[in-house]
XYZ file of C-alpha atoms in Angstrom:
207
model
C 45.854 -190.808 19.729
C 47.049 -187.602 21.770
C 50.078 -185.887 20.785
C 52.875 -185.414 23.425
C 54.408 -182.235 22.278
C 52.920 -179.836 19.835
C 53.755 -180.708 16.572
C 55.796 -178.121 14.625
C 53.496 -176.958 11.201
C 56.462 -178.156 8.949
C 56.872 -181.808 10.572
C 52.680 -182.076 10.392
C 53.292 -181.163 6.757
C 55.628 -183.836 6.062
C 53.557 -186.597 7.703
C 50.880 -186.889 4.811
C 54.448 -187.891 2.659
C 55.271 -190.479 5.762
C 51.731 -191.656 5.416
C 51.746 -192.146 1.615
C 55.312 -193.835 1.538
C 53.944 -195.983 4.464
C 51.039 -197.315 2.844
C 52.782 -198.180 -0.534
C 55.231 -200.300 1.566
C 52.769 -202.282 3.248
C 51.339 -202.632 -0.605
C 54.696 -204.213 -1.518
C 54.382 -206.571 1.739
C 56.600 -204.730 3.796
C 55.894 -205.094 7.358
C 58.767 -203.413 9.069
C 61.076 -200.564 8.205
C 63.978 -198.631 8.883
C 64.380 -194.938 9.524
C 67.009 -195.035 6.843
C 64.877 -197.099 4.500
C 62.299 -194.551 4.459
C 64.553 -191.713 4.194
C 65.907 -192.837 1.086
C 61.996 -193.520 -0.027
C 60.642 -189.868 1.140
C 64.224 -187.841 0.152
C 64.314 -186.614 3.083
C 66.946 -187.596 6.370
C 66.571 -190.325 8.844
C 67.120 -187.571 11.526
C 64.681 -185.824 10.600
C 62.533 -188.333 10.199
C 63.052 -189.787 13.762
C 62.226 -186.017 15.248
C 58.949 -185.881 13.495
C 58.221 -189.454 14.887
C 59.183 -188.398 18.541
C 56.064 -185.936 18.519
C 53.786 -188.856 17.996
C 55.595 -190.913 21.286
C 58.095 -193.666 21.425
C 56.851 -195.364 17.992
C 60.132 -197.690 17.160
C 62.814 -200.095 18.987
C 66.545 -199.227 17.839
C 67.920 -201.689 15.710
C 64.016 -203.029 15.008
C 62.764 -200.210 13.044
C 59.084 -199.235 12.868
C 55.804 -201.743 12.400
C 54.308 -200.226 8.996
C 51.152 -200.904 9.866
C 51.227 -199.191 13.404
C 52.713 -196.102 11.611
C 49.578 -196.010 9.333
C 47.096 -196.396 11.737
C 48.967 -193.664 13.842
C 49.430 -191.723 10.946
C 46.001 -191.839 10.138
C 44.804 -191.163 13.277
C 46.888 -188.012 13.659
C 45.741 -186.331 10.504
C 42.377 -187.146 11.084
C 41.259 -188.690 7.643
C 39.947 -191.967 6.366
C 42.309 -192.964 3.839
C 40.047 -195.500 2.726
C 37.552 -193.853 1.227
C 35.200 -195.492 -1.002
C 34.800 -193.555 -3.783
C 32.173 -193.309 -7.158
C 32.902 -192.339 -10.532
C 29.711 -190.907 -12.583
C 30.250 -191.320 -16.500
C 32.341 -194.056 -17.703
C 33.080 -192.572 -20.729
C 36.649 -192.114 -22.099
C 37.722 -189.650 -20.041
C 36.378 -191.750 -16.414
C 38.116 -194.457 -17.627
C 41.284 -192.221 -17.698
C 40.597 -191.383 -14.517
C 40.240 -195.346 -13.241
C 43.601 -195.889 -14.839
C 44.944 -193.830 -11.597
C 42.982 -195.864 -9.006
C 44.222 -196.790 -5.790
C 45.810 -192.839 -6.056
C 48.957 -193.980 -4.866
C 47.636 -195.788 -1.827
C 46.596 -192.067 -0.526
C 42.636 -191.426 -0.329
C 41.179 -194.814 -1.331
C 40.286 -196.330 -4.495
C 36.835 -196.273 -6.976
C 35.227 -198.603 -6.283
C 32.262 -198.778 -9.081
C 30.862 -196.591 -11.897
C 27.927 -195.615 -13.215
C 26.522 -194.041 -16.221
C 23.501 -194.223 -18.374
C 24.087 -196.444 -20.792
C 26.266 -198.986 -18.623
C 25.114 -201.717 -21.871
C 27.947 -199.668 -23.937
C 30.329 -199.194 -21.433
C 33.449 -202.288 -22.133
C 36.807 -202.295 -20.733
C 36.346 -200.928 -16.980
C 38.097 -201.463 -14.336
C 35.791 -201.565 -11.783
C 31.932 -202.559 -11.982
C 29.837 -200.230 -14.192
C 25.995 -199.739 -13.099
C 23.402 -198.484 -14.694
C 22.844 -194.818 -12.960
C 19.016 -195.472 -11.745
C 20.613 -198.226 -10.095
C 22.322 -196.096 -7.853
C 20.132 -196.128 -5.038
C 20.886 -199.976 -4.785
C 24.039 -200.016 -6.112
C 25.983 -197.226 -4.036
C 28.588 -198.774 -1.549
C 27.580 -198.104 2.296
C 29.488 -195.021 3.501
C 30.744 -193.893 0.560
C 30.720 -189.983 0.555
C 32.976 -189.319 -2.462
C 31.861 -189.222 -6.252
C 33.980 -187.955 -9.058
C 31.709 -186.362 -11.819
C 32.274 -187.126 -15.669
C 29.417 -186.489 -17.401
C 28.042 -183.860 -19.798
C 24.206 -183.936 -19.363
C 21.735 -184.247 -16.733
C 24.175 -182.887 -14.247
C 21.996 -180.880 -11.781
C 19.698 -184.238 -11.665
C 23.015 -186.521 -10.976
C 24.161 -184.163 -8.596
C 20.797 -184.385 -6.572
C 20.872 -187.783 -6.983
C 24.058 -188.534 -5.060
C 23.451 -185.891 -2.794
C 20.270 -187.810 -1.590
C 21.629 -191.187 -1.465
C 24.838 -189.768 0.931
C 27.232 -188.249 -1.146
C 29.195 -185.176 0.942
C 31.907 -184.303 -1.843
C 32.264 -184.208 -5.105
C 34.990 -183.741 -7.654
C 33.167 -182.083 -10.712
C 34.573 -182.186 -14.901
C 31.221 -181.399 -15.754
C 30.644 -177.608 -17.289
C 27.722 -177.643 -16.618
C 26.507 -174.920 -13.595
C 24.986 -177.191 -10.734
C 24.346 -176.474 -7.231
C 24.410 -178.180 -3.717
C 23.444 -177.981 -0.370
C 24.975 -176.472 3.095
C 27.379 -179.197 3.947
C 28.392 -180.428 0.691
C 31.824 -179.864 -1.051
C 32.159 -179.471 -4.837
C 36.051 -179.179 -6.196
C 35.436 -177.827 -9.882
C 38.354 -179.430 -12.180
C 38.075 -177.045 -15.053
C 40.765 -178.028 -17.641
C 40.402 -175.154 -20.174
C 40.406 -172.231 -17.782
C 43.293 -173.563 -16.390
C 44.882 -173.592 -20.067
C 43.515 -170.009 -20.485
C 45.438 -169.230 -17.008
C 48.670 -170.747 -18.242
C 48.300 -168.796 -21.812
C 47.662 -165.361 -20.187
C 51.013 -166.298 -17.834
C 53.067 -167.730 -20.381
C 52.378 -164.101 -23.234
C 52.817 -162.067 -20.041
C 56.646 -163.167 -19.426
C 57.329 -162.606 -22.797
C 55.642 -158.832 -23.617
């Protein structure tokens, strides 16, 4: 969709919040709402709110409110992201299934859709449908390009792997080193350095 007027950096900032609010109304069957409504779901005012909206066209009826599920699609359209994604977890273990607890990441990016490990046989409990990771070939949902890493062995081979079969990004809680290819995206979640960070901080504010 083209934009009528160019869109202030602070109003295309708040439309990722719009989106998210957007898409957990529909998920509560909402199907129409009103500026006011979503101010008081976003904190933030209904004039507002109707200026960001006039950047994207004439997108409600006064009195009528907005279609939800126009929003989204326009929404989506304007920030240029599938918020559908279909995304893999690799390593069921305790701490993936932690992580599937959070699925559907409030109605944002997409959900996981399966898992896979290698020993699937032990793996009880799951949310979603756990696979057997040389299945993954078969197994791997068309156009998925998203795979969360949770494993703690064979992580170079796992990574090659996915990156074969399709996968463009992956969020990584492995420690283990690995590399990729041009045009693949690794976001390293690294739990103890961050704890190291916050420890250096925290003793500096108090010497």
């Amino acid at each position: 969709m083209a934009v009528e007027k160019k869109v202030p950096k602070a109003t295309l900032q708040r439309y990722p919040v719009y989106l998210k609010a957007l898409r957990r109304l529909k998920a509560e069957g909402v199907s129409r709402v009103m500026s006011k409504t979503l101010a008081d779901y976003v904190s933030i005012e209904s004039t507002t709110i109707r200026r960001d909206f006039s950047f994207l066209g004439n997108l409600g009826k006064q009195g009528y409110g907005y279609d939800v599920n126009d929003l989204i699609q326009i929404f989506s359209d304007q920030l240029g992201v599938n918020f559908d994604e279909k995304i893999i977890l690799i390593g069921a273990g305790n701490l993936g299934k932690a992580l599937l607890n959070y699925n559907n990441w409030n109605h944002v990016v997409g959900e996981i859709v399966c898992a896979f490990d290698l020993e699937p046989e032990r793996i009880t409990g799951a949310s979603v449908p756990v696979y057997g990771l040389n299945e993954l070939s078969q197994r791997i949902p068309s156009g998925c390009r998203i795979a969360i890493l949770c494993i703690s062995k064979e992580t170079q081979e796992t990574v090659d792997l996915l990156v074969k079969n399709g996968i463009r990004g992956i969020v990584s809680f492995a420690v283990d080193h690995f590399s990729v290819p041009p045009g693949v995206y690794v976001k390293q979640v690294d739990v103890v350095s961050s704890i190291q960070e916050l420890v250096f901080e925290t003793n500096a504010l108090h010497q």
